[in-house]
PDB file of C-alpha atoms in Angstrom:
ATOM      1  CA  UNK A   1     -24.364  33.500  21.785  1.00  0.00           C
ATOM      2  CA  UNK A   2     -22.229  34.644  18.716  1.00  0.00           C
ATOM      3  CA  UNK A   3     -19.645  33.313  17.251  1.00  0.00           C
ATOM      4  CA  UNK A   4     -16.290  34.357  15.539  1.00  0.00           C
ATOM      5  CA  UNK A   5     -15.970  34.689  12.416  1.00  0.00           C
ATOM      6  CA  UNK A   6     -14.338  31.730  10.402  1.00  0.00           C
ATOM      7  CA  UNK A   7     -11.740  32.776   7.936  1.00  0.00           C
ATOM      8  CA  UNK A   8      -9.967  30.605   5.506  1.00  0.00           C
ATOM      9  CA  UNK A   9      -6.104  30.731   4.820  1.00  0.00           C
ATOM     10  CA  UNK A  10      -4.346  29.388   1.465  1.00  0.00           C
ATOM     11  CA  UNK A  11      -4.749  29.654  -2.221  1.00  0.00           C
ATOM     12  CA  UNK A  12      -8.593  30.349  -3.498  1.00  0.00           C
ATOM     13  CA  UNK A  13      -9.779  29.929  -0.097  1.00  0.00           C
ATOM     14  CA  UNK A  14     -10.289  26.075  -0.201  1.00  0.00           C
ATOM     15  CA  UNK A  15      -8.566  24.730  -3.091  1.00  0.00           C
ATOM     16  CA  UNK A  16      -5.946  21.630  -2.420  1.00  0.00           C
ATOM     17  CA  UNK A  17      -2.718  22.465  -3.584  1.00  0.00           C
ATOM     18  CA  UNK A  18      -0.847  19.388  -5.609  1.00  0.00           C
ATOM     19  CA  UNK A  19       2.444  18.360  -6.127  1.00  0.00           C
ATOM     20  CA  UNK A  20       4.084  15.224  -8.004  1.00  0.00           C
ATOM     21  CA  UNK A  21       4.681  11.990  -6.452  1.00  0.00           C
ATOM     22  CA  UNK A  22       7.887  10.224  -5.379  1.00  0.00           C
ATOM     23  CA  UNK A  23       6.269   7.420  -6.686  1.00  0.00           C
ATOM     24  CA  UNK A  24       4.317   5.879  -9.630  1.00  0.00           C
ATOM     25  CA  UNK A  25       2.404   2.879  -7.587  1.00  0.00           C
ATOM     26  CA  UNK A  26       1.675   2.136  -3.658  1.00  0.00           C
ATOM     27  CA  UNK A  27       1.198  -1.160  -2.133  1.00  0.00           C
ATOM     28  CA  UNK A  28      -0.273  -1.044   1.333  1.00  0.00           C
ATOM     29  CA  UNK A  29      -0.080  -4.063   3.873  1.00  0.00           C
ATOM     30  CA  UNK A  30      -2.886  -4.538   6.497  1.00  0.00           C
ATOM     31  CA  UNK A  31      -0.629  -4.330   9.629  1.00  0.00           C
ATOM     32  CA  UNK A  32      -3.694  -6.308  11.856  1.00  0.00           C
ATOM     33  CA  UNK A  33      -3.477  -9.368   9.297  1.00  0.00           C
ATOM     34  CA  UNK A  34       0.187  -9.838   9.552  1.00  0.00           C
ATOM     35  CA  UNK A  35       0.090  -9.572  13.413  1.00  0.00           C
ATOM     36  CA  UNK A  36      -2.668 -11.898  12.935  1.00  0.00           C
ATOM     37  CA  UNK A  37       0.035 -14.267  11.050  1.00  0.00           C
ATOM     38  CA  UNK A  38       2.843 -14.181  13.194  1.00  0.00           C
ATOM     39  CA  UNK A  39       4.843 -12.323  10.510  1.00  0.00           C
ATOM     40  CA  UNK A  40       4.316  -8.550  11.709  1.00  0.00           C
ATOM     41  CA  UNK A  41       3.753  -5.891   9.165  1.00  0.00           C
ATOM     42  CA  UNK A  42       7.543  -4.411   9.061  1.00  0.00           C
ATOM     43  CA  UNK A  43       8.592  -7.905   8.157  1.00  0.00           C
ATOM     44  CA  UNK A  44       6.003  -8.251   5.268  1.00  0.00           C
ATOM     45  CA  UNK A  45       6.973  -4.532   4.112  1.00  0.00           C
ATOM     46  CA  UNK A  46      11.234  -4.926   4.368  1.00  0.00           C
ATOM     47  CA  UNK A  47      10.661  -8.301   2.415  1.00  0.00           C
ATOM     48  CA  UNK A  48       8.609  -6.650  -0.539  1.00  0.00           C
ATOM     49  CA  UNK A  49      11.288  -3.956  -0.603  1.00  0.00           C
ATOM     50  CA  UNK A  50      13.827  -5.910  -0.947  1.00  0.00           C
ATOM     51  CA  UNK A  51      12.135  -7.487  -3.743  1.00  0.00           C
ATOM     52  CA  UNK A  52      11.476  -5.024  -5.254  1.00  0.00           C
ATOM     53  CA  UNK A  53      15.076  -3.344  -5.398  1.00  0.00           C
ATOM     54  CA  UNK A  54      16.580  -6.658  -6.173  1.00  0.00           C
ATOM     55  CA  UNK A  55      13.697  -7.103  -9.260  1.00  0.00           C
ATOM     56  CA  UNK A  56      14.483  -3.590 -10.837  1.00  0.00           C
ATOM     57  CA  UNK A  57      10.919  -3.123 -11.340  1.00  0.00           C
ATOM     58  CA  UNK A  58      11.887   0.297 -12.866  1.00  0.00           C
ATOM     59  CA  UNK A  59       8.931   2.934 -11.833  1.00  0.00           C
ATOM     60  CA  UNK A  60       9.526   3.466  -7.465  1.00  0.00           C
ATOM     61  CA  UNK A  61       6.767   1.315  -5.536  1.00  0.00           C
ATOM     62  CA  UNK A  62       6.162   2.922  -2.144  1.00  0.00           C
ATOM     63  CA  UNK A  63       5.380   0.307   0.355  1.00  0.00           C
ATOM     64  CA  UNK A  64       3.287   0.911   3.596  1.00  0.00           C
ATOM     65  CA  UNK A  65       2.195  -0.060   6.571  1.00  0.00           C
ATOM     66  CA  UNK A  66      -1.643   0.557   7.176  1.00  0.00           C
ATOM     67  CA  UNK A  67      -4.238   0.029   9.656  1.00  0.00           C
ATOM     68  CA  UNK A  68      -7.155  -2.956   9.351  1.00  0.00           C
ATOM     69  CA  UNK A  69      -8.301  -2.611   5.726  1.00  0.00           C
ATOM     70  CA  UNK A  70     -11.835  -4.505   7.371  1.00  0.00           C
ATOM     71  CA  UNK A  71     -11.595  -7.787   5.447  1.00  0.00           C
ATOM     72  CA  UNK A  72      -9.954  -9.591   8.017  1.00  0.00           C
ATOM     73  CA  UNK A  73      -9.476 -13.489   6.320  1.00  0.00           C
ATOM     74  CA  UNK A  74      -8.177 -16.017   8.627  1.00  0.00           C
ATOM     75  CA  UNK A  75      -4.930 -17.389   7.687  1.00  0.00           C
ATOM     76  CA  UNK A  76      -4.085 -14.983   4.718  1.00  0.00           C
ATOM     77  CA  UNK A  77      -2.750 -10.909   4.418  1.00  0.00           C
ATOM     78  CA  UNK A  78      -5.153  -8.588   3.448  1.00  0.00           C
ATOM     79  CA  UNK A  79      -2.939  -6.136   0.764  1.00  0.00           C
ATOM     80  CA  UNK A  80      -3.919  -2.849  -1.674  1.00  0.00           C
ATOM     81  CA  UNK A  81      -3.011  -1.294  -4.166  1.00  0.00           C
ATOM     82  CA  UNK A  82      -3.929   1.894  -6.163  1.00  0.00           C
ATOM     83  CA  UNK A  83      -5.284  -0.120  -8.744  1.00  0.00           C
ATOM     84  CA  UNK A  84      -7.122  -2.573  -6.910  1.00  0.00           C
ATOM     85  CA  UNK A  85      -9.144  -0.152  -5.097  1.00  0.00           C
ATOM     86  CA  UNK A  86      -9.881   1.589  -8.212  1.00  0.00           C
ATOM     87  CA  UNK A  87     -11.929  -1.659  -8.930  1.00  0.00           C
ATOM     88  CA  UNK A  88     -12.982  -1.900  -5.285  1.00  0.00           C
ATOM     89  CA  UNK A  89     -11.147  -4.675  -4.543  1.00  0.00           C
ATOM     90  CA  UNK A  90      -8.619  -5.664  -1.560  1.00  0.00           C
ATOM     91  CA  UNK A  91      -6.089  -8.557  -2.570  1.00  0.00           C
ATOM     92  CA  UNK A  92      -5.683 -11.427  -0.171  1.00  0.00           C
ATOM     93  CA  UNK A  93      -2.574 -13.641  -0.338  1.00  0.00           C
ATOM     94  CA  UNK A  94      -1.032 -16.465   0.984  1.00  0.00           C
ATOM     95  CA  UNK A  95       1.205 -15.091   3.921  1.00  0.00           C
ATOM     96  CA  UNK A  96       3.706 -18.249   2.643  1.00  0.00           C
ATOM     97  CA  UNK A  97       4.266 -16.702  -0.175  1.00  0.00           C
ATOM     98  CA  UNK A  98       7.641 -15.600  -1.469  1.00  0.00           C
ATOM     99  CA  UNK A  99       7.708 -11.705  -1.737  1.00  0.00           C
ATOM    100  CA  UNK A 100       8.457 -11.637  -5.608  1.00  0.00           C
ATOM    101  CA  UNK A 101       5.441 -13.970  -6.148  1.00  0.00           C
ATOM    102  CA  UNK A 102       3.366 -11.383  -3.806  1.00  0.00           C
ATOM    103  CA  UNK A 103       5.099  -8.676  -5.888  1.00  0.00           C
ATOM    104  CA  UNK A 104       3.900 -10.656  -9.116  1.00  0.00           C
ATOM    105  CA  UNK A 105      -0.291 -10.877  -7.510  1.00  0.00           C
ATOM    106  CA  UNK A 106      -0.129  -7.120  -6.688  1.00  0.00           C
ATOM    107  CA  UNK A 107       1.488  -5.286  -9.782  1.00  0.00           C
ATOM    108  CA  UNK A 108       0.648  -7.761 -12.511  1.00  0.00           C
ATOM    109  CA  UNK A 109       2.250  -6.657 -15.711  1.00  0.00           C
ATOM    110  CA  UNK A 110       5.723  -4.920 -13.964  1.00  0.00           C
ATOM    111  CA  UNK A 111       8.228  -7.002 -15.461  1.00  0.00           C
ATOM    112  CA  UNK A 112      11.447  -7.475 -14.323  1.00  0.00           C
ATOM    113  CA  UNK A 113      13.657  -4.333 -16.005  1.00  0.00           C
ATOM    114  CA  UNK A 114      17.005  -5.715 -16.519  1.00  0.00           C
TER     115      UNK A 114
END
């Protein structure tokens, strides 16, 4: 049995194309652990937006919703950043926690631009 031949479309036949970013940091919310909490992960993302408009934290944050991030702690969110998984590591925070405080745990070092 023979097969077709494979050809490849786009620049030097396998090289990813890049473009800038919208934004300068991402925070991602484990959308299993929020369920988990009762709070739902639209609820966790609209609050750390609003934070983070009302903070002025200067550089745009994208916030998103993800799938399980596999850490799974009872009673807590399970959150990322770029940074943190740089270091391999997945913050978990207090799901009673005001957004600007969970803004403060994930991008440590944005102040406040006024």
């Amino acid at each position: 049995m023979s097969k077709a031949p494979v050809t490849k479309r786009g620049p030097a036949q396998g090289a990813a194309k890049t473009a800038a970013a919208p934004f300068a940091e991402i925070v991602m919310v484990c959308a299993k652990c929020a369920k988990r909490q009762g709070l739902g992960a639209k609820a966790v993302r609209g609050g750390l937006k609003r934070a983070l408009k009302a903070g002025q934290r200067g550089r745009k944050v994208r916030v998103v919703e993800t799938g399980c991030l596999g850490l799974c702690p009872k009673r807590s969110l399970t959150l990322a950043t770029a940074g943190s998984l740089g270091e391999g590591r997945l913050l978990v925070l207090d799901p009673a926690l005001a957004p600007e405080a969970m803004l403060d745990a994930l991008l440590p070092g944005r102040e406040t631009m006024t």
